[in-house]
Amino acid sequence: MFPLLRELAVRMCVVATSAFVFSRMPIFRRMLAKVASGRDKIIITIGFGIFTLLGTYFGIEVQGAIANSRAVGAVVAGLLGGPWVGLGAGAIAGLHRWSLGGFTGLACGLSTALEGLLGGILATRVRKIDWEVGLATGLFAEAMQMVIILLVARPFAESLALVKVIGLPMILVNGAGVAIFITILSSLQAEGDRIGATQTQKVLEIARLSLPHLKRGLTESSAGYTARIIQELTGVDAVAFTDREKVLVHVGLGANHHRAGSPYLTQATARVLKEGHLEVAQSPEDIGCNYPNCPLGSGIIVPLYCQGRVVGTLKLYRARAEEITPVDMEVAAGLSQLFSTQLELAEVSRRAELAAQAELTALQAQINPHFLFNAINTIVSYCRTDPSMARSLLLDLAAYFRRNLERAGDFSTLGEELAHVRAYLALEKARFGHKLDLIEEVPPELLSTRLPRLTVEPLVENAVKHGIGPKPEGGRVLIKVESDEKMISLMVADTGVGMDSGTLNSVRRGLPPSGGIGLYNVDARMRNIYGPEHGLRIESTPGQGTTVRFSIPKEVGVDAERPAS
């Protein structure tokens, strides 16, 4: 038994080497990232099927049967690709083993297919696939094969004699093989996370360098400067910007025919402009450039939004087909969010200059640069420790500023206001941690209540900044909404440091900007729209916290669009 175990272990080194080589393929990375297409899954199934049947050829003939490592490929195929991929790979290798004959041919072929299916079923039920899961699955799968040999292979005496010889070595080696394979994949994922963290930092650097230029809007000049920054920092082979009709800039490969000012040439760009969704083109055919011998092999195209409509696209290209990775997708999506937000800001600024909208200017003025710097620093700190959290916070930051820069005169629903509050608090909780909690007591039927935009978030921001922030142990914010026959009432309360009587009286007398531009703005708009009796009502106790309330007429809260006379 021990010589057999040693020989199988030596041959398992070939499996480990194959796993490492296999894991470097782009299609394998897409499978790990759960973004594989149907075509990818078919290729993976066939690839793992071949890999699994090679376990037969690396096996050792014992008593008319073959001690082998087939289970490794079948189980890993299932764990990574799901039941159908596992079953398919196992069936390919199983049919091959059955075709070789021998008194265990049918039993071994059947068990290989079932091992792949077992791995796939476990993949749908286990949240995280690590080496321990791989080891347990491999051990169980191979033990199951021994049982199937005893049940199916005949004569039974020969089956029993065979299992006594090969059972324990095959169970141990195949279990270890699956664990080794999964360990290699885990290291690959860790490497991907490190790359993702680096790419997130690159996105922030791109934003820092390019956003000042995009303040002028999406022009050939601003797009050209930004495209050169992106290509330099990301290493892609080409970068392009378009508006809805033409190429604004194209730097890198293909610049000889994708010229600035000319109509865009690719079908993929037309689809993104029409549908408004990110599109990945993994081949020249997917890109759809009608220029002969275009050197662009693969690309990702993301829409750029302004005022709710697609105004252009950002395109990142690579020279080879199938080279767009999940990291490229994350970078492109993040840049799309940031640039779209900046284009929103550019449009808001243009409207403010043309129409001299004083209220809009006041709203822009209340965007706190310290909050922005703190948020960016928090995101940077998560880039290496928790890349997924960094990407999530980056999207929260984009959503927060997009909401802040929308036109102030419009109304929104209470549900939309609360979503804005959650985006803000997600960024603040990343700094405060367990010291900051939010409690919402909002009846679902009131979520459609209409009220002026940016009404709730400034009150919550004031509670966090002036109430909970200075308190060492932190605190919580309560948002409570109630209604009766005539009124809908909203309360924002915190358990912060509170205000002394002098500060409270000063705020009550007129809510001056020193008490917070957010409070002043909300109070002024509520009084203007609903009447003087609907301004903010503030109560505070030093050391216990502050409560801010306001109410709106119920019939107006359902559909309010005009200010009170």
PDB file of N, CA and C in Angstrom, residues 284-352:
ATOM      1  N   PRO A 284     -12.088  40.808 -32.096  1.00  0.00           N
ATOM      2  CA  PRO A 284     -12.308  41.849 -33.109  1.00  0.00           C
ATOM      3  C   PRO A 284     -13.725  41.819 -33.669  1.00  0.00           C
ATOM      4  N   GLU A 285     -14.296  40.610 -33.769  1.00  0.00           N
ATOM      5  CA  GLU A 285     -15.670  40.517 -34.273  1.00  0.00           C
ATOM      6  C   GLU A 285     -16.643  41.187 -33.316  1.00  0.00           C
ATOM      7  N   ASP A 286     -16.423  41.026 -32.009  1.00  0.00           N
ATOM      8  CA  ASP A 286     -17.289  41.680 -31.028  1.00  0.00           C
ATOM      9  C   ASP A 286     -17.143  43.196 -31.086  1.00  0.00           C
ATOM     10  N   ILE A 287     -15.912  43.670 -31.305  1.00  0.00           N
ATOM     11  CA  ILE A 287     -15.695  45.119 -31.417  1.00  0.00           C
ATOM     12  C   ILE A 287     -16.426  45.663 -32.630  1.00  0.00           C
ATOM     13  N   GLY A 288     -16.313  44.974 -33.751  1.00  0.00           N
ATOM     14  CA  GLY A 288     -17.073  45.346 -34.940  1.00  0.00           C
ATOM     15  C   GLY A 288     -16.545  46.557 -35.676  1.00  0.00           C
ATOM     16  N   CYS A 289     -15.217  46.749 -35.703  1.00  0.00           N
ATOM     17  CA  CYS A 289     -14.642  47.854 -36.477  1.00  0.00           C
ATOM     18  C   CYS A 289     -14.615  47.451 -37.950  1.00  0.00           C
ATOM     19  N   ASN A 290     -15.103  48.340 -38.827  1.00  0.00           N
ATOM     20  CA  ASN A 290     -15.175  47.994 -40.251  1.00  0.00           C
ATOM     21  C   ASN A 290     -13.912  48.375 -41.022  1.00  0.00           C
ATOM     22  N   TYR A 291     -12.870  48.813 -40.310  1.00  0.00           N
ATOM     23  CA  TYR A 291     -11.605  49.149 -40.969  1.00  0.00           C
ATOM     24  C   TYR A 291     -10.784  47.874 -41.139  1.00  0.00           C
ATOM     25  N   PRO A 292     -10.238  47.611 -42.338  1.00  0.00           N
ATOM     26  CA  PRO A 292      -9.474  46.370 -42.557  1.00  0.00           C
ATOM     27  C   PRO A 292      -8.245  46.294 -41.646  1.00  0.00           C
ATOM     28  N   ASN A 293      -8.042  45.127 -41.058  1.00  0.00           N
ATOM     29  CA  ASN A 293      -6.864  44.858 -40.227  1.00  0.00           C
ATOM     30  C   ASN A 293      -6.737  45.804 -39.037  1.00  0.00           C
ATOM     31  N   CYS A 294      -7.851  46.157 -38.441  1.00  0.00           N
ATOM     32  CA  CYS A 294      -7.810  46.977 -37.224  1.00  0.00           C
ATOM     33  C   CYS A 294      -7.065  46.190 -36.140  1.00  0.00           C
ATOM     34  N   PRO A 295      -6.078  46.806 -35.470  1.00  0.00           N
ATOM     35  CA  PRO A 295      -5.243  46.062 -34.515  1.00  0.00           C
ATOM     36  C   PRO A 295      -5.887  45.833 -33.153  1.00  0.00           C
ATOM     37  N   LEU A 296      -7.096  46.316 -32.946  1.00  0.00           N
ATOM     38  CA  LEU A 296      -7.733  46.187 -31.636  1.00  0.00           C
ATOM     39  C   LEU A 296      -8.312  44.783 -31.480  1.00  0.00           C
ATOM     40  N   GLY A 297      -7.837  44.041 -30.471  1.00  0.00           N
ATOM     41  CA  GLY A 297      -8.265  42.657 -30.298  1.00  0.00           C
ATOM     42  C   GLY A 297      -9.412  42.466 -29.335  1.00  0.00           C
ATOM     43  N   SER A 298      -9.465  43.267 -28.277  1.00  0.00           N
ATOM     44  CA  SER A 298     -10.549  43.173 -27.298  1.00  0.00           C
ATOM     45  C   SER A 298     -10.698  44.531 -26.627  1.00  0.00           C
ATOM     46  N   GLY A 299     -11.844  44.757 -26.029  1.00  0.00           N
ATOM     47  CA  GLY A 299     -12.077  46.061 -25.414  1.00  0.00           C
ATOM     48  C   GLY A 299     -13.266  46.044 -24.481  1.00  0.00           C
ATOM     49  N   ILE A 300     -13.360  47.101 -23.695  1.00  0.00           N
ATOM     50  CA  ILE A 300     -14.514  47.309 -22.824  1.00  0.00           C
ATOM     51  C   ILE A 300     -15.000  48.728 -23.037  1.00  0.00           C
ATOM     52  N   ILE A 301     -16.291  48.872 -23.214  1.00  0.00           N
ATOM     53  CA  ILE A 301     -16.908  50.162 -23.521  1.00  0.00           C
ATOM     54  C   ILE A 301     -17.946  50.455 -22.456  1.00  0.00           C
ATOM     55  N   VAL A 302     -17.840  51.623 -21.830  1.00  0.00           N
ATOM     56  CA  VAL A 302     -18.767  52.005 -20.767  1.00  0.00           C
ATOM     57  C   VAL A 302     -19.434  53.321 -21.136  1.00  0.00           C
ATOM     58  N   PRO A 303     -20.711  53.471 -20.773  1.00  0.00           N
ATOM     59  CA  PRO A 303     -21.415  54.721 -21.084  1.00  0.00           C
ATOM     60  C   PRO A 303     -21.036  55.825 -20.109  1.00  0.00           C
ATOM     61  N   LEU A 304     -21.100  57.053 -20.581  1.00  0.00           N
ATOM     62  CA  LEU A 304     -20.939  58.237 -19.741  1.00  0.00           C
ATOM     63  C   LEU A 304     -22.279  58.957 -19.700  1.00  0.00           C
ATOM     64  N   TYR A 305     -22.769  59.203 -18.498  1.00  0.00           N
ATOM     65  CA  TYR A 305     -24.096  59.775 -18.316  1.00  0.00           C
ATOM     66  C   TYR A 305     -24.010  61.233 -17.887  1.00  0.00           C
ATOM     67  N   CYS A 306     -25.015  61.983 -18.270  1.00  0.00           N
ATOM     68  CA  CYS A 306     -25.218  63.333 -17.759  1.00  0.00           C
ATOM     69  C   CYS A 306     -26.705  63.636 -17.840  1.00  0.00           C
ATOM     70  N   GLN A 307     -27.271  64.082 -16.724  1.00  0.00           N
ATOM     71  CA  GLN A 307     -28.696  64.395 -16.667  1.00  0.00           C
ATOM     72  C   GLN A 307     -29.560  63.200 -17.073  1.00  0.00           C
ATOM     73  N   GLY A 308     -29.125  61.996 -16.712  1.00  0.00           N
ATOM     74  CA  GLY A 308     -29.929  60.814 -16.955  1.00  0.00           C
ATOM     75  C   GLY A 308     -29.870  60.256 -18.356  1.00  0.00           C
ATOM     76  N   ARG A 309     -29.059  60.808 -19.232  1.00  0.00           N
ATOM     77  CA  ARG A 309     -28.955  60.287 -20.600  1.00  0.00           C
ATOM     78  C   ARG A 309     -27.499  60.016 -20.944  1.00  0.00           C
ATOM     79  N   VAL A 310     -27.301  59.070 -21.864  1.00  0.00           N
ATOM     80  CA  VAL A 310     -25.951  58.738 -22.306  1.00  0.00           C
ATOM     81  C   VAL A 310     -25.451  59.843 -23.229  1.00  0.00           C
ATOM     82  N   VAL A 311     -24.314  60.449 -22.863  1.00  0.00           N
ATOM     83  CA  VAL A 311     -23.764  61.544 -23.670  1.00  0.00           C
ATOM     84  C   VAL A 311     -22.484  61.136 -24.386  1.00  0.00           C
ATOM     85  N   GLY A 312     -21.963  59.961 -24.084  1.00  0.00           N
ATOM     86  CA  GLY A 312     -20.737  59.522 -24.724  1.00  0.00           C
ATOM     87  C   GLY A 312     -20.288  58.191 -24.172  1.00  0.00           C
ATOM     88  N   THR A 313     -19.092  57.774 -24.576  1.00  0.00           N
ATOM     89  CA  THR A 313     -18.542  56.504 -24.100  1.00  0.00           C
ATOM     90  C   THR A 313     -17.059  56.660 -23.777  1.00  0.00           C
ATOM     91  N   LEU A 314     -16.597  55.803 -22.881  1.00  0.00           N
ATOM     92  CA  LEU A 314     -15.173  55.613 -22.608  1.00  0.00           C
ATOM     93  C   LEU A 314     -14.830  54.194 -23.035  1.00  0.00           C
ATOM     94  N   LYS A 315     -13.720  54.042 -23.778  1.00  0.00           N
ATOM     95  CA  LYS A 315     -13.361  52.728 -24.309  1.00  0.00           C
ATOM     96  C   LYS A 315     -11.902  52.410 -23.973  1.00  0.00           C
ATOM     97  N   LEU A 316     -11.694  51.228 -23.406  1.00  0.00           N
ATOM     98  CA  LEU A 316     -10.351  50.727 -23.117  1.00  0.00           C
ATOM     99  C   LEU A 316     -10.109  49.504 -23.994  1.00  0.00           C
ATOM    100  N   TYR A 317      -8.995  49.496 -24.721  1.00  0.00           N
ATOM    101  CA  TYR A 317      -8.721  48.411 -25.666  1.00  0.00           C
ATOM    102  C   TYR A 317      -7.407  47.706 -25.330  1.00  0.00           C
ATOM    103  N   ARG A 318      -7.356  46.421 -25.684  1.00  0.00           N
ATOM    104  CA  ARG A 318      -6.114  45.656 -25.655  1.00  0.00           C
ATOM    105  C   ARG A 318      -5.879  45.045 -27.032  1.00  0.00           C
ATOM    106  N   ALA A 319      -4.600  44.762 -27.328  1.00  0.00           N
ATOM    107  CA  ALA A 319      -4.246  44.317 -28.671  1.00  0.00           C
ATOM    108  C   ALA A 319      -4.686  42.884 -28.948  1.00  0.00           C
ATOM    109  N   ARG A 320      -4.717  42.047 -27.916  1.00  0.00           N
ATOM    110  CA  ARG A 320      -5.032  40.639 -28.123  1.00  0.00           C
ATOM    111  C   ARG A 320      -6.472  40.337 -27.738  1.00  0.00           C
ATOM    112  N   ALA A 321      -7.032  39.344 -28.391  1.00  0.00           N
ATOM    113  CA  ALA A 321      -8.389  38.907 -28.053  1.00  0.00           C
ATOM    114  C   ALA A 321      -8.397  38.231 -26.688  1.00  0.00           C
ATOM    115  N   GLU A 322      -9.558  38.251 -26.042  1.00  0.00           N
ATOM    116  CA  GLU A 322      -9.764  37.591 -24.743  1.00  0.00           C
ATOM    117  C   GLU A 322      -8.844  38.144 -23.649  1.00  0.00           C
ATOM    118  N   GLU A 323      -8.434  39.399 -23.751  1.00  0.00           N
ATOM    119  CA  GLU A 323      -7.496  39.970 -22.784  1.00  0.00           C
ATOM    120  C   GLU A 323      -8.158  40.895 -21.767  1.00  0.00           C
ATOM    121  N   ILE A 324      -9.440  41.181 -21.924  1.00  0.00           N
ATOM    122  CA  ILE A 324     -10.127  42.035 -20.951  1.00  0.00           C
ATOM    123  C   ILE A 324     -10.425  41.207 -19.706  1.00  0.00           C
ATOM    124  N   THR A 325      -9.906  41.642 -18.575  1.00  0.00           N
ATOM    125  CA  THR A 325     -10.032  40.908 -17.319  1.00  0.00           C
ATOM    126  C   THR A 325     -11.098  41.538 -16.431  1.00  0.00           C
ATOM    127  N   PRO A 326     -11.525  40.816 -15.375  1.00  0.00           N
ATOM    128  CA  PRO A 326     -12.450  41.425 -14.410  1.00  0.00           C
ATOM    129  C   PRO A 326     -11.913  42.705 -13.791  1.00  0.00           C
ATOM    130  N   VAL A 327     -10.592  42.783 -13.611  1.00  0.00           N
ATOM    131  CA  VAL A 327     -10.010  44.017 -13.070  1.00  0.00           C
ATOM    132  C   VAL A 327     -10.225  45.168 -14.041  1.00  0.00           C
ATOM    133  N   ASP A 328     -10.035  44.913 -15.354  1.00  0.00           N
ATOM    134  CA  ASP A 328     -10.304  45.948 -16.355  1.00  0.00           C
ATOM    135  C   ASP A 328     -11.756  46.412 -16.277  1.00  0.00           C
ATOM    136  N   MET A 329     -12.664  45.469 -16.066  1.00  0.00           N
ATOM    137  CA  MET A 329     -14.081  45.821 -15.974  1.00  0.00           C
ATOM    138  C   MET A 329     -14.345  46.708 -14.770  1.00  0.00           C
ATOM    139  N   GLU A 330     -13.735  46.371 -13.634  1.00  0.00           N
ATOM    140  CA  GLU A 330     -13.919  47.174 -12.428  1.00  0.00           C
ATOM    141  C   GLU A 330     -13.370  48.581 -12.631  1.00  0.00           C
ATOM    142  N   VAL A 331     -12.188  48.678 -13.241  1.00  0.00           N
ATOM    143  CA  VAL A 331     -11.584  49.992 -13.482  1.00  0.00           C
ATOM    144  C   VAL A 331     -12.473  50.823 -14.398  1.00  0.00           C
ATOM    145  N   ALA A 332     -12.932  50.217 -15.492  1.00  0.00           N
ATOM    146  CA  ALA A 332     -13.770  50.951 -16.436  1.00  0.00           C
ATOM    147  C   ALA A 332     -15.076  51.396 -15.791  1.00  0.00           C
ATOM    148  N   ALA A 333     -15.701  50.509 -15.008  1.00  0.00           N
ATOM    149  CA  ALA A 333     -16.960  50.871 -14.348  1.00  0.00           C
ATOM    150  C   ALA A 333     -16.745  51.995 -13.340  1.00  0.00           C
ATOM    151  N   GLY A 334     -15.643  51.931 -12.581  1.00  0.00           N
ATOM    152  CA  GLY A 334     -15.358  52.988 -11.617  1.00  0.00           C
ATOM    153  C   GLY A 334     -15.103  54.320 -12.289  1.00  0.00           C
ATOM    154  N   LEU A 335     -14.339  54.307 -13.389  1.00  0.00           N
ATOM    155  CA  LEU A 335     -14.088  55.546 -14.121  1.00  0.00           C
ATOM    156  C   LEU A 335     -15.374  56.101 -14.715  1.00  0.00           C
ATOM    157  N   SER A 336     -16.235  55.211 -15.194  1.00  0.00           N
ATOM    158  CA  SER A 336     -17.519  55.665 -15.732  1.00  0.00           C
ATOM    159  C   SER A 336     -18.324  56.404 -14.675  1.00  0.00           C
ATOM    160  N   GLN A 337     -18.381  55.851 -13.467  1.00  0.00           N
ATOM    161  CA  GLN A 337     -19.107  56.500 -12.376  1.00  0.00           C
ATOM    162  C   GLN A 337     -18.505  57.865 -12.058  1.00  0.00           C
ATOM    163  N   LEU A 338     -17.188  57.908 -11.905  1.00  0.00           N
ATOM    164  CA  LEU A 338     -16.529  59.162 -11.543  1.00  0.00           C
ATOM    165  C   LEU A 338     -16.677  60.215 -12.634  1.00  0.00           C
ATOM    166  N   PHE A 339     -16.443  59.813 -13.887  1.00  0.00           N
ATOM    167  CA  PHE A 339     -16.526  60.783 -14.972  1.00  0.00           C
ATOM    168  C   PHE A 339     -17.961  61.259 -15.183  1.00  0.00           C
ATOM    169  N   SER A 340     -18.920  60.336 -15.045  1.00  0.00           N
ATOM    170  CA  SER A 340     -20.321  60.741 -15.181  1.00  0.00           C
ATOM    171  C   SER A 340     -20.694  61.748 -14.103  1.00  0.00           C
ATOM    172  N   THR A 341     -20.213  61.500 -12.894  1.00  0.00           N
ATOM    173  CA  THR A 341     -20.469  62.447 -11.807  1.00  0.00           C
ATOM    174  C   THR A 341     -19.849  63.801 -12.117  1.00  0.00           C
ATOM    175  N   GLN A 342     -18.620  63.788 -12.661  1.00  0.00           N
ATOM    176  CA  GLN A 342     -17.969  65.053 -12.981  1.00  0.00           C
ATOM    177  C   GLN A 342     -18.681  65.764 -14.129  1.00  0.00           C
ATOM    178  N   LEU A 343     -19.200  65.006 -15.084  1.00  0.00           N
ATOM    179  CA  LEU A 343     -19.962  65.626 -16.171  1.00  0.00           C
ATOM    180  C   LEU A 343     -21.256  66.235 -15.643  1.00  0.00           C
ATOM    181  N   GLU A 344     -21.855  65.569 -14.661  1.00  0.00           N
ATOM    182  CA  GLU A 344     -23.024  66.157 -14.002  1.00  0.00           C
ATOM    183  C   GLU A 344     -22.646  67.499 -13.377  1.00  0.00           C
ATOM    184  N   LEU A 345     -21.506  67.518 -12.708  1.00  0.00           N
ATOM    185  CA  LEU A 345     -21.045  68.753 -12.081  1.00  0.00           C
ATOM    186  C   LEU A 345     -20.796  69.837 -13.122  1.00  0.00           C
ATOM    187  N   ALA A 346     -20.201  69.443 -14.251  1.00  0.00           N
ATOM    188  CA  ALA A 346     -19.950  70.417 -15.311  1.00  0.00           C
ATOM    189  C   ALA A 346     -21.252  71.000 -15.840  1.00  0.00           C
ATOM    190  N   GLU A 347     -22.260  70.136 -16.003  1.00  0.00           N
ATOM    191  CA  GLU A 347     -23.556  70.618 -16.491  1.00  0.00           C
ATOM    192  C   GLU A 347     -24.223  71.522 -15.470  1.00  0.00           C
ATOM    193  N   VAL A 348     -24.135  71.144 -14.198  1.00  0.00           N
ATOM    194  CA  VAL A 348     -24.706  71.981 -13.143  1.00  0.00           C
ATOM    195  C   VAL A 348     -24.035  73.344 -13.124  1.00  0.00           C
ATOM    196  N   SER A 349     -22.705  73.343 -13.249  1.00  0.00           N
ATOM    197  CA  SER A 349     -21.975  74.608 -13.245  1.00  0.00           C
ATOM    198  C   SER A 349     -22.379  75.474 -14.430  1.00  0.00           C
ATOM    199  N   ARG A 350     -22.531  74.846 -15.598  1.00  0.00           N
ATOM    200  CA  ARG A 350     -22.930  75.615 -16.779  1.00  0.00           C
ATOM    201  C   ARG A 350     -24.303  76.232 -16.593  1.00  0.00           C
ATOM    202  N   ARG A 351     -25.240  75.447 -16.049  1.00  0.00           N
ATOM    203  CA  ARG A 351     -26.581  75.982 -15.825  1.00  0.00           C
ATOM    204  C   ARG A 351     -26.569  77.096 -14.787  1.00  0.00           C
ATOM    205  N   ALA A 352     -25.729  76.915 -13.758  1.00  0.00           N
ATOM    206  CA  ALA A 352     -25.657  77.949 -12.727  1.00  0.00           C
ATOM    207  C   ALA A 352     -25.153  79.257 -13.312  1.00  0.00           C
TER     208      ALA A 352
END
